[in-house]
Coordinates of C-alpha atoms and ligand atoms in Angstrom, one line a residue:
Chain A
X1 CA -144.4 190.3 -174.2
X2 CA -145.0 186.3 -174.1
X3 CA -148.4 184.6 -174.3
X4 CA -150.3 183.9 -171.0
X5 CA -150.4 180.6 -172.0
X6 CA -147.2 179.2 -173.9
X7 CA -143.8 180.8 -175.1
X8 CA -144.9 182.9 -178.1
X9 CA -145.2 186.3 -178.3
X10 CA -148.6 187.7 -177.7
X11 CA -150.3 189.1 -179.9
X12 CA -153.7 189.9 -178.9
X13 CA -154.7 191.7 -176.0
X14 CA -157.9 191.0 -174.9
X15 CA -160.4 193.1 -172.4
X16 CA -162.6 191.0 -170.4
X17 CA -165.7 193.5 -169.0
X18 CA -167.8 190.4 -167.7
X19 CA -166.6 190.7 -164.6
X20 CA -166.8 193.2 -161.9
X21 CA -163.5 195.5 -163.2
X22 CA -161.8 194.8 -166.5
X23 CA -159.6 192.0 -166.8
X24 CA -156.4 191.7 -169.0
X25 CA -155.3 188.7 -170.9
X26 CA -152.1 188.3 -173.7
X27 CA -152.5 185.8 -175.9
X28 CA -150.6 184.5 -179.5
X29 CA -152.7 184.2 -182.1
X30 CA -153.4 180.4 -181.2
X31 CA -154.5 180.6 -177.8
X32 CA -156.2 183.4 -178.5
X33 CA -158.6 181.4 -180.4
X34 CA -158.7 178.8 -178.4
X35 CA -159.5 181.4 -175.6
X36 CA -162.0 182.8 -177.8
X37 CA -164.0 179.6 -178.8
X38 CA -164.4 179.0 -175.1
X39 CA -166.2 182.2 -174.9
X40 CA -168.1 182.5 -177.0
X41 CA -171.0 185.2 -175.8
X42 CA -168.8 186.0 -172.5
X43 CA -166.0 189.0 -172.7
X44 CA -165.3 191.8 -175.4
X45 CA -165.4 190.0 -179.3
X46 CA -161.9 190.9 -180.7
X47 CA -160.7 190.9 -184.6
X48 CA -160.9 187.1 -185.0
X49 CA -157.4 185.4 -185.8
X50 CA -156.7 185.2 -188.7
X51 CA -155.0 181.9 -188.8
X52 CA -158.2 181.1 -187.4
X53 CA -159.9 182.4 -190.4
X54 CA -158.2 180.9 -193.4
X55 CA -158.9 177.7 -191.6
X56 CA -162.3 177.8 -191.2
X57 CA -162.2 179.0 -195.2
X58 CA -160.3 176.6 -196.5
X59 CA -162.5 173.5 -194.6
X60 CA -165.4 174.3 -196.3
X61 CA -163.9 174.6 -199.8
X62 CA -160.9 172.2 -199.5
X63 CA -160.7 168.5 -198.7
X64 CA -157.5 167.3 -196.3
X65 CA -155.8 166.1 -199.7
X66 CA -156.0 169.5 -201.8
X67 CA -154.9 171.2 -198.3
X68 CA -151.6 169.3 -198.4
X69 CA -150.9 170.0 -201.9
X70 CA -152.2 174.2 -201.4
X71 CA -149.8 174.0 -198.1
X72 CA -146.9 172.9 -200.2
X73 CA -147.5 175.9 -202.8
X74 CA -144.0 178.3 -203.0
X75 CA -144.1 181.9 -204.2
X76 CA -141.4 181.7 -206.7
X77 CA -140.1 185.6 -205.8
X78 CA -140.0 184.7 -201.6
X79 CA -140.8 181.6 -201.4
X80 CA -142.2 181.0 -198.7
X81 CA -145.0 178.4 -198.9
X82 CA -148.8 178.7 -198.4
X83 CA -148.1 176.7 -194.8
X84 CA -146.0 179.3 -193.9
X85 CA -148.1 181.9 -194.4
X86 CA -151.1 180.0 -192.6
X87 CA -149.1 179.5 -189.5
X88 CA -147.3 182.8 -189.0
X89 CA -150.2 185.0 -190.7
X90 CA -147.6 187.2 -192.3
X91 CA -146.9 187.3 -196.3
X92 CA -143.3 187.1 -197.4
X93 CA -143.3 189.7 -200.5
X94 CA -146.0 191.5 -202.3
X95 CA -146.3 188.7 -205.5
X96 CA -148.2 186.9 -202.8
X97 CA -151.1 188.5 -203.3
X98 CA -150.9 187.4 -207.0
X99 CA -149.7 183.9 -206.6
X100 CA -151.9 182.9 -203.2
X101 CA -154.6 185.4 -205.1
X102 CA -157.0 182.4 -205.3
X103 CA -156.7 181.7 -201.6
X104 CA -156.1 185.2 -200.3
X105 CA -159.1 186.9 -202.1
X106 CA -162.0 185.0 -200.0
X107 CA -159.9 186.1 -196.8
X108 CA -159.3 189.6 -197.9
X109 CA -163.1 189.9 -198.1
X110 CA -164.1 188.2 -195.2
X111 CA -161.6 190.5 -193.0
X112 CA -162.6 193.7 -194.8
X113 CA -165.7 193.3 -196.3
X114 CA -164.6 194.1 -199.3
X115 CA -161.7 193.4 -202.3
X116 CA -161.5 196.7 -204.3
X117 CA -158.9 199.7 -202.9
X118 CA -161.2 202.8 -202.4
X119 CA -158.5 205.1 -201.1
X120 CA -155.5 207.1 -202.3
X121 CA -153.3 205.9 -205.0
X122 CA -149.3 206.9 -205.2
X123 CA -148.7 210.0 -207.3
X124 CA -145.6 208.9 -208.7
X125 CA -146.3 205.4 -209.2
X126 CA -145.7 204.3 -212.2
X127 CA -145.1 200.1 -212.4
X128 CA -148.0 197.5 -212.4
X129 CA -147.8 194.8 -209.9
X130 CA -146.3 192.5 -212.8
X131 CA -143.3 195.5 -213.1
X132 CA -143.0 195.4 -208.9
X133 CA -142.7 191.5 -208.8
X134 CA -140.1 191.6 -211.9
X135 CA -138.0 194.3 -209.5
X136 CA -138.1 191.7 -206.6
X137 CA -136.8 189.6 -209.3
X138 CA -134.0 191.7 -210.5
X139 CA -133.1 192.9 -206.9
X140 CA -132.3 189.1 -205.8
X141 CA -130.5 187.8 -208.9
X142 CA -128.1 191.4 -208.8
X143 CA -127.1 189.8 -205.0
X144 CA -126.5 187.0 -206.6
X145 CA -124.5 188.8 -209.0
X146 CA -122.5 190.4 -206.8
X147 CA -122.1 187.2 -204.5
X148 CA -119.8 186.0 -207.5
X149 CA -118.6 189.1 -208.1
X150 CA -120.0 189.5 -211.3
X151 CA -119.7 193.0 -211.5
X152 CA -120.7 193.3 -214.9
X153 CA -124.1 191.6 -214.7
X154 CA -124.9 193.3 -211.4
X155 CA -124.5 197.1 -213.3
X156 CA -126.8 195.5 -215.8
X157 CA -129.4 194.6 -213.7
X158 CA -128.9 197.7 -211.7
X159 CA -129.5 199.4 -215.3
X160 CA -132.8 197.5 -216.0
X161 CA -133.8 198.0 -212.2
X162 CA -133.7 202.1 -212.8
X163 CA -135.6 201.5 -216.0
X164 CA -138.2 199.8 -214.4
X165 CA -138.1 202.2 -211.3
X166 CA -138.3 205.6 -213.6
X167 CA -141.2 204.1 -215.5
X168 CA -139.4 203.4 -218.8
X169 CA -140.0 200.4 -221.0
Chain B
X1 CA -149.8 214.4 -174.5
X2 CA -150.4 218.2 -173.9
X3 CA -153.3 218.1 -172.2
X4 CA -154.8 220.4 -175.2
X5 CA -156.6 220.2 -178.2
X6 CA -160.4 219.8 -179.0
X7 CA -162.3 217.8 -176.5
X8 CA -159.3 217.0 -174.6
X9 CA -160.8 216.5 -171.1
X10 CA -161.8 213.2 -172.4
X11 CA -159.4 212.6 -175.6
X12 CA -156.2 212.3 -175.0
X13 CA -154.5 211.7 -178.4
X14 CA -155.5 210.9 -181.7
X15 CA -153.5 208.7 -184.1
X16 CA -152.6 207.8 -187.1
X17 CA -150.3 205.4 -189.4
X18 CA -149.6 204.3 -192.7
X19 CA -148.3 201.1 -193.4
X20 CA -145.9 201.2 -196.2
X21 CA -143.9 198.6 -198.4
X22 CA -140.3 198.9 -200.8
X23 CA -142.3 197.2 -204.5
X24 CA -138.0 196.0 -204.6
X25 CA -137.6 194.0 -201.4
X26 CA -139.3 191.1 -199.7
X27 CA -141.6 192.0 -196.5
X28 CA -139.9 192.4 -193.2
X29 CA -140.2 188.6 -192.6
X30 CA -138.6 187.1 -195.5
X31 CA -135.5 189.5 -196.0
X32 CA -132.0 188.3 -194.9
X33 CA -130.0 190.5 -192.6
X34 CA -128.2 192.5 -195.8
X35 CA -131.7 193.1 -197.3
X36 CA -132.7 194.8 -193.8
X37 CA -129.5 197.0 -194.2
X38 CA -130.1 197.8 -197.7
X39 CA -133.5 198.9 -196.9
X40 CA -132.9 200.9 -193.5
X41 CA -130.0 202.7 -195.5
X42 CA -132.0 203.2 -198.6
X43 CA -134.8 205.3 -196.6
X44 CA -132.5 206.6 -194.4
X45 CA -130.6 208.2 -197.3
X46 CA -133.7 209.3 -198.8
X47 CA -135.7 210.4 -195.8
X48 CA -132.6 212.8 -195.5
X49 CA -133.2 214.2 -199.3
X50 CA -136.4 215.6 -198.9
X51 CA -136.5 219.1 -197.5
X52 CA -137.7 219.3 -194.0
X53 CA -137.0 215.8 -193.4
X54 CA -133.2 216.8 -193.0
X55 CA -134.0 217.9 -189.4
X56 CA -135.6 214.7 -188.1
X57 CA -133.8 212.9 -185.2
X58 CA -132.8 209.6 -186.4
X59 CA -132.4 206.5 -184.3
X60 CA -130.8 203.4 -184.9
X61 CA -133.1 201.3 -182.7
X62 CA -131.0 198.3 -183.0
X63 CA -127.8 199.8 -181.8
X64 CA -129.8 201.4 -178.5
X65 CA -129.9 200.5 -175.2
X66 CA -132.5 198.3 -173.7
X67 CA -133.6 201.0 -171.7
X68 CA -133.7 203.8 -174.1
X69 CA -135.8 201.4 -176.7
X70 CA -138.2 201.2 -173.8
X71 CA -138.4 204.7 -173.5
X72 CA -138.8 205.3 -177.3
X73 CA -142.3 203.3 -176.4
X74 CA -143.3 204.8 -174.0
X75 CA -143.3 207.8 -175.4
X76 CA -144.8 205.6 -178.4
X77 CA -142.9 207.0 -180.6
X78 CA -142.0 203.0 -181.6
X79 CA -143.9 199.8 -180.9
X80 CA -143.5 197.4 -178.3
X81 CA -142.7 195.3 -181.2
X82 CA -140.0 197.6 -183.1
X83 CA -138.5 197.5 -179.7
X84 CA -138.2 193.9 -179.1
X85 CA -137.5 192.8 -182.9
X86 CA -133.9 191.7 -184.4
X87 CA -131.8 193.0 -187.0
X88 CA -131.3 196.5 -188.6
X89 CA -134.0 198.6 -187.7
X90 CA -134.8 202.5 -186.6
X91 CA -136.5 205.5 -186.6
X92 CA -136.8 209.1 -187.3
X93 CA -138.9 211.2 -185.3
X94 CA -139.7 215.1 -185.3
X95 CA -138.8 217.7 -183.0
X96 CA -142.4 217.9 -181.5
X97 CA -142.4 214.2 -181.8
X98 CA -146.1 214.1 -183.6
X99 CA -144.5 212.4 -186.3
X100 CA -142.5 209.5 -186.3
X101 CA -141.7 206.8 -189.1
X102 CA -140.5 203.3 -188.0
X103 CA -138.5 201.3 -190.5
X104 CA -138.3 197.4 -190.5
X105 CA -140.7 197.4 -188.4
X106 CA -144.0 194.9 -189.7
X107 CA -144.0 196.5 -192.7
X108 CA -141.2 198.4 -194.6
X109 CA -142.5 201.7 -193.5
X110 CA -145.1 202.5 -190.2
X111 CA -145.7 206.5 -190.5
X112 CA -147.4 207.6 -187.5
X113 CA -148.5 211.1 -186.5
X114 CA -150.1 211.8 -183.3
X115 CA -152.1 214.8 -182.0
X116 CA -153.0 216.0 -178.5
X117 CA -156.8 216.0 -178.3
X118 CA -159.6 214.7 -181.0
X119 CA -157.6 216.2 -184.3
X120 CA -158.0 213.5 -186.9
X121 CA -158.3 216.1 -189.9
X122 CA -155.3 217.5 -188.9
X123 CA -153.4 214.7 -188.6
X124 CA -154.4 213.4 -191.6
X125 CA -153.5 216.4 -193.5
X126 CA -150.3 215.9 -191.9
X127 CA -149.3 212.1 -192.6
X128 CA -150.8 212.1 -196.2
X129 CA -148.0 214.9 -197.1
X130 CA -145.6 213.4 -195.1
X131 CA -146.4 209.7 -197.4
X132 CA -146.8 211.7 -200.6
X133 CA -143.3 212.9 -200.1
X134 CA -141.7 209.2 -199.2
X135 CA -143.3 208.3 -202.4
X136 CA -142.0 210.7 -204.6
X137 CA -138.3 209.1 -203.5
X138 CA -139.1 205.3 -202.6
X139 CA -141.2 202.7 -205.0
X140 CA -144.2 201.9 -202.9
X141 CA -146.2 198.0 -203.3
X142 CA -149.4 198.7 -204.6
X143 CA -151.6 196.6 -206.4
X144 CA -154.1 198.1 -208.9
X145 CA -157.2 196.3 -207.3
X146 CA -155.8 196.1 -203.3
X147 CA -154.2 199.1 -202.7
X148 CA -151.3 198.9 -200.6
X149 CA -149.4 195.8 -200.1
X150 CA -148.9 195.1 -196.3
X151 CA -147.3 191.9 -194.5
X152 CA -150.4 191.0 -193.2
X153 CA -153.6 191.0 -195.0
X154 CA -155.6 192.7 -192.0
X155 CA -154.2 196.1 -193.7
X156 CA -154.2 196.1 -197.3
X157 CA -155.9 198.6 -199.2
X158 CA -154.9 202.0 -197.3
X159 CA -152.6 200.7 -194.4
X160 CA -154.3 202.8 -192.3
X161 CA -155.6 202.6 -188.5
X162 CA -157.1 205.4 -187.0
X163 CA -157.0 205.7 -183.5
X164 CA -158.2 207.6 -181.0
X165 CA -157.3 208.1 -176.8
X166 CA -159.9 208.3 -174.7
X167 CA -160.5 208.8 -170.9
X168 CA -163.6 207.0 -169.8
X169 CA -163.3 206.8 -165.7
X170 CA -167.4 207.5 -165.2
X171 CA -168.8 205.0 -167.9
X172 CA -166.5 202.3 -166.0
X173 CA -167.2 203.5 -162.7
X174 CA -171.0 203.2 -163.7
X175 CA -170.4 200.2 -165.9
X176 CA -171.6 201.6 -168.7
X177 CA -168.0 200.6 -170.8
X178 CA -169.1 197.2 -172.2
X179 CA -172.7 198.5 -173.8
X180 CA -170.5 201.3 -175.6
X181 CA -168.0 199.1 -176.8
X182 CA -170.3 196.2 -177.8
X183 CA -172.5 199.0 -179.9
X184 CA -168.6 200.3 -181.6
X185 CA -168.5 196.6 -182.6
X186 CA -171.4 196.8 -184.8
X187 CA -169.9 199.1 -186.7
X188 CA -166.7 197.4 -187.5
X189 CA -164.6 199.4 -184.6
X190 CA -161.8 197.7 -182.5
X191 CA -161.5 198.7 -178.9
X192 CA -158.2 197.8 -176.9
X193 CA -157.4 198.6 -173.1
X194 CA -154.1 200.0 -172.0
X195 CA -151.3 198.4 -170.1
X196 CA -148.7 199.5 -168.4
X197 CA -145.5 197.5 -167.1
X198 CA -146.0 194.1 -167.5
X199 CA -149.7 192.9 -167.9
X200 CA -151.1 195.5 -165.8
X201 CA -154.1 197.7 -166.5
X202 CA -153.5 201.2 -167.1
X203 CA -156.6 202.6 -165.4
X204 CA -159.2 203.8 -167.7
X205 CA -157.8 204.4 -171.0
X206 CA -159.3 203.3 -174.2
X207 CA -158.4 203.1 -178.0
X208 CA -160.7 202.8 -180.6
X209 CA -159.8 202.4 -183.9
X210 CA -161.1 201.3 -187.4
X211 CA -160.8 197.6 -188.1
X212 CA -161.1 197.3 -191.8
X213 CA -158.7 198.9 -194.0
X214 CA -159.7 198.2 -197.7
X215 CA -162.8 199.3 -199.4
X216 CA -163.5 202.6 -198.1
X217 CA -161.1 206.1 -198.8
X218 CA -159.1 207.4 -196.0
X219 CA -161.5 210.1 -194.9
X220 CA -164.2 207.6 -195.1
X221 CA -162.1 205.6 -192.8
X222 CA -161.4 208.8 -190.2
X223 CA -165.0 210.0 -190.4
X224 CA -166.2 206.4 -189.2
X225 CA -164.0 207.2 -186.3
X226 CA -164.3 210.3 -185.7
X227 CA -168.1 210.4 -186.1
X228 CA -168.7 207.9 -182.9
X229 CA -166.0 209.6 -180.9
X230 CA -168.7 213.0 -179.7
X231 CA -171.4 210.2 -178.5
X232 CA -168.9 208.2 -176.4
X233 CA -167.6 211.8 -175.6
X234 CA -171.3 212.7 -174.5
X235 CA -172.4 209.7 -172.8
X236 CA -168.8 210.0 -170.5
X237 CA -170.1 213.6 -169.9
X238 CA -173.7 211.9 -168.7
X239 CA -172.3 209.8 -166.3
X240 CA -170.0 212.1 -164.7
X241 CA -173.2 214.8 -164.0
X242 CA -175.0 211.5 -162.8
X243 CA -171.9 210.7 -160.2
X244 CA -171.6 214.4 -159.7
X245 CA -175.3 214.8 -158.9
X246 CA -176.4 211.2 -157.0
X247 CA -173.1 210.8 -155.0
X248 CA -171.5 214.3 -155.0
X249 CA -169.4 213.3 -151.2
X250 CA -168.4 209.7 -152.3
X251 CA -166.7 210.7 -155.6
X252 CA -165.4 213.4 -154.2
X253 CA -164.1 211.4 -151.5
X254 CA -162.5 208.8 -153.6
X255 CA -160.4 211.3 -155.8
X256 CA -159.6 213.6 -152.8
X257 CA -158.2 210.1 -151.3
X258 CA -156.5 209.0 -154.4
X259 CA -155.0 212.6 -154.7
X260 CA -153.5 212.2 -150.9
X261 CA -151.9 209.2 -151.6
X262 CA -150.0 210.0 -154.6
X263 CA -148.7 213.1 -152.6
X264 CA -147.5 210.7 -149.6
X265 CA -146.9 207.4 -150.6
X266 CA -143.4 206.1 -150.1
X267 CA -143.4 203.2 -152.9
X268 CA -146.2 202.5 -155.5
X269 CA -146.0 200.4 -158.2
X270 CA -147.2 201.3 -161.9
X271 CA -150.6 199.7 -161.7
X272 CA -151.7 202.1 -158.7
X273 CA -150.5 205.2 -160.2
X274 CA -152.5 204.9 -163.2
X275 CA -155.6 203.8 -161.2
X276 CA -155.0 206.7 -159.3
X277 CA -154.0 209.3 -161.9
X278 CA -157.2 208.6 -163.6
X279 CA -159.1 209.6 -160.7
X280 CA -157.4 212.4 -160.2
X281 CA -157.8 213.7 -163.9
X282 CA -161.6 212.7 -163.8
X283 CA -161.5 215.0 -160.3
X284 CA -159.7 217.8 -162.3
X285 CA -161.7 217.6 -165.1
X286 CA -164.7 218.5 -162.5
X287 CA -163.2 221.2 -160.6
X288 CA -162.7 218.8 -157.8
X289 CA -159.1 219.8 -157.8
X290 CA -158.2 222.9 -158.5
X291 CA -154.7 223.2 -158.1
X292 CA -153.3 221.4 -160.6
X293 CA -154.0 221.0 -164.8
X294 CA -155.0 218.0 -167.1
X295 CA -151.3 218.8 -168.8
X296 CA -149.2 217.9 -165.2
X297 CA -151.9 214.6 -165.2
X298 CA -150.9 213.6 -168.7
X299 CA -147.2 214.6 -168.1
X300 CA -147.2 212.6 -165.2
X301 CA -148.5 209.5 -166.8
X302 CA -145.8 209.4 -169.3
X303 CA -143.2 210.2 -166.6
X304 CA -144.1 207.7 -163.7
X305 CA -143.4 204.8 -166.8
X306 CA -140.7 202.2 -166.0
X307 CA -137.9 203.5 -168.4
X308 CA -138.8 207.2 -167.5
X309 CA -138.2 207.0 -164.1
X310 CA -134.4 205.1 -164.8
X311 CA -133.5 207.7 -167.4
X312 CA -134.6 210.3 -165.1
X313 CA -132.5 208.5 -162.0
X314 CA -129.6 207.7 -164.6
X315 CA -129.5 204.4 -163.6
X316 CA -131.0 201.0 -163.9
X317 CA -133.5 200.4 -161.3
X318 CA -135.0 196.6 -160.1
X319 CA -139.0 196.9 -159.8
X320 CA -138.5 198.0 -155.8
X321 CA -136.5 200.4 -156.6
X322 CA -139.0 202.0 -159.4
X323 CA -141.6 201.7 -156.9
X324 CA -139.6 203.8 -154.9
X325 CA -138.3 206.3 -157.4
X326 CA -141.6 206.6 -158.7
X327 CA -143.1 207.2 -155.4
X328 CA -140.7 210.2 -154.5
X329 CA -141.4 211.6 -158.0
X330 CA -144.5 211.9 -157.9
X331 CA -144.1 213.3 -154.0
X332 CA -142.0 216.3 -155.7
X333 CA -143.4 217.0 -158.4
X334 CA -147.3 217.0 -156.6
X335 CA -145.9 219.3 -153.7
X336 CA -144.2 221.9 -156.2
X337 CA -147.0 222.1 -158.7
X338 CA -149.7 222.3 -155.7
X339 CA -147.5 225.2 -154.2
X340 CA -147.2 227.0 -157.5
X341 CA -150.9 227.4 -157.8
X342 CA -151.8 228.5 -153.9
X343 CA -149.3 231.1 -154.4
X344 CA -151.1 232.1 -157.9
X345 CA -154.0 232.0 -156.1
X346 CA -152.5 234.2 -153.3
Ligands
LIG401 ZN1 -149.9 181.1 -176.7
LIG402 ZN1 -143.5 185.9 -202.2

């Protein structure tokens, strides 16, 4: 479905109950906000965006200058870049946590309330996050193996990758 | 939905998913076409390994028809967006389909079971087998301090949303809704309306479900929703005896009206037969109308849906001609069920 007010695809879908029978409204992220700042006491108060968010986060701790230079931040696994991230709201692999950990954190508890997993862990799991990001890792350099048909690297890696995944060394 | 299950007069389904991500591949986002394959094959092959998950129907959503993927949604066994989205993508879904597990969709994995009625317990005893046994097969993301890693940090931690269904026709009617909702607010719970085709509202439906997703345990998480549900359940009880008692002739008259004209009208679009389906449940609900069940209501709220009616035609239909298909549906399938029960009766 596309946003009421541009090409994007909506995202939110708002409730209005201010008027006499509800009132529907599908929004991206962006005009959502906008749409939201406008109203500020008037309709239903949805999950702010979360674009929206980081923004407000990072111009309280970050001058325009730092900004630039934290927008140009890579992951090295992914890479996408801290820009990337703040525009589409979506992480590209799960070292971002680690390496956009600084940034992330103040969001994480701002959304939830809260920074520390209460809930279930995996039974079988058996890598730390440092093991998980190292499988990324291995996963894109055997494509690249295989790309030049290096066969005999991409059985290695494929050798350290089961390692890794049956929780040896 | 059935139509059964506790407290399902005014809950219609409750719901659950986990979101789930491969520690070896990129999210959803940043993965290249082969990496999509590699991962829809990899679960695929192991979904298949573990007993009992051998007999699950498995769709390629990718390689469906426009219309089926549609129908896949409205049956929400999918999203709108695992519908819509690009590159290799499906899902395997159970005979009963309560359980269904999307991959490629936002995250890696989206595991969803859904019961008829206000059956959270259930349902989680259900999905947190079903994820223990992906995880004995597949390398899940998790961080020792966050939890789950999801593509989006709105659900870290557990990667869970409860949700549940419910029917509130008399807290609208008496405008009642928005005090409820703001209250569920207060304590951190997200309340969406329903559509149906296009931007249309789907009559009285609402979903409530929990909007954090880190720092609290799964039952913790259920128990927040399922301990608000029984007040909203009351207070919609409240306001029907208060329509039922003040203005016994006018509510009757409006859902004896909005009965006759889903038996006789000729075209009706999507937006109407919601509108008017809820009335008619409300009116069932309090013996109103007694020849038909809540189960025919639900049934034919899923039916009357755009990609229903074509499947049900066999052929693609323009919005005129749904109106028109959808009218003559609900025509036969009205005068049948209302004759079934006068001859019971009889
Ligand atoms: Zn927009
Ligand atoms: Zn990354």
């Amino acid at each position: 479905m596309k946003c009421q007010q541009c090409e994007k695809p909506a995202t939110f879908h708002i409730t209005e109950l201010t008027g006499e029978k509800p009132h529907e409204l599908h929004l991206c992220e962006q005009c959502a906000q906008t749409y939201l700042s406008q109203n500020p006491s008037g309709g239903m108060p949805i999950q702010p965006s979360l674009a929206g968010m980081l923004h407000q986060q990072l111009k309280v701790t970050d001058t325009a200058k730092e900004l630039a230079k934290l927008d140009e931040q890579a992951c090295p696994i992914c890479g996408i870049t801290f820009y990337e991230f703040r525009n589409q709201g979506r992480l590209g692999c799960p070292h971002d946590y680690t390496c956009f950990g600084s940034e992330l954190d103040p969001l994480i508890v701002n959304i939830h309330g809260d920074n520390i997993h209460a809930g279930k862990h995996p039974k079988h799991h058996r890598q730390t996050s440092q093991q998980q990001t190292q499988l990324i890792q291995l996963h894109n350099d055997m494509k690249v193996a295989i790309e030049k048909e290096d066969y005999e690297r991409a059985s290695q890696i494929r050798d350290e990758i089961r390692k890794i995944e049956e929780g040896q060394e | 939905m059935r139509g059964s299950g506790p407290e399902s007069d005014i809950v219609i389904s409750s719901r659950i998913r986990l979101a789930r991500n491969l520690a070896e591949f990129p999210f959803i986002r940043r993965c290249a076409s082969q990496d999509r394959k590699s991962i829809e094959k990899m679960v695929h092959d192991r979904l298949q390994a573990i007993p009992g998950f051998n007999t699950l129907y498995y769709l390629r959503v990718d390689e469906l028809a426009h219309v089926d993927r549609q129908f896949l949604t409205e049956r929400q066994l999918i999203s709108r967006e695992h519908a819509e989205a690009e590159g290799a993508r499906s899902v395997a879904i159970d005979n009963d389909e309560r359980l269904s597990v999307m991959i490629n969709e936002e995250d890696h994995l989206r595991i969803q079971v859904m019961k008829s009625g206000l059956d959270l317990t259930s349902a989680w005893n259900q999905i947190n087998e079903v994820d223990d046994q992906l995880e004995s097969k597949l390398s899940y993301a998790f961080h020792e301090r966050l939890g789950y890693l999801t593509a989006c940090p709105t659900n870290v931690g557990t990667g869970m949303r409860v949700s549940v269904m419910l029917h509130l026709p008399a807290l609208v009617i008496t405008n009642q809704i928005e005090k409820v909702f703001r209250s569920l607010q207060k304590i951190n719970l997200a309340v969406r309306g329903l559509y149906g085709e296009g931007s249309q509202a789907m009559g009285d439906f609402y979903q409530i479900s929990n909007q954090i997703t880190l720092g609290k345990s799964e039952e913790e998480l259920i128990g927040q929703v399922s301990g608000v549900v029984p007040m909203i359940i009351e207070y919609e009880r409240k306001a029907r005896d208060f329509l039922i008692t003040q203005n016994r002739e006018d509510l009757h008259d409006k859902i004896s009206r909005a009965y006759g004209i889903l038996c006789t009208a000729q075209t009706i679009s999507s937006e109407e037969t919601m509108h008017l389906l809820s009335s008619v449940r409300m009116g069932v609900n309090l013996g109103l109308i007694d020849d038909l069940a809540i189960s025919d209501i639900n049934k034919l709220f899923v039916e009357t849906q755009p990609a229903h009616l074509q499947k049900l035609r066999g052929n693609e239909l323009d919005t005129a001609g749904r109106n028109i298909e959808r009218a003559l549906y609900l025509r036969r399938y009205l005068q049948d069920r209302g004759k079934e029960h006068r001859d019971e009766r009889n």
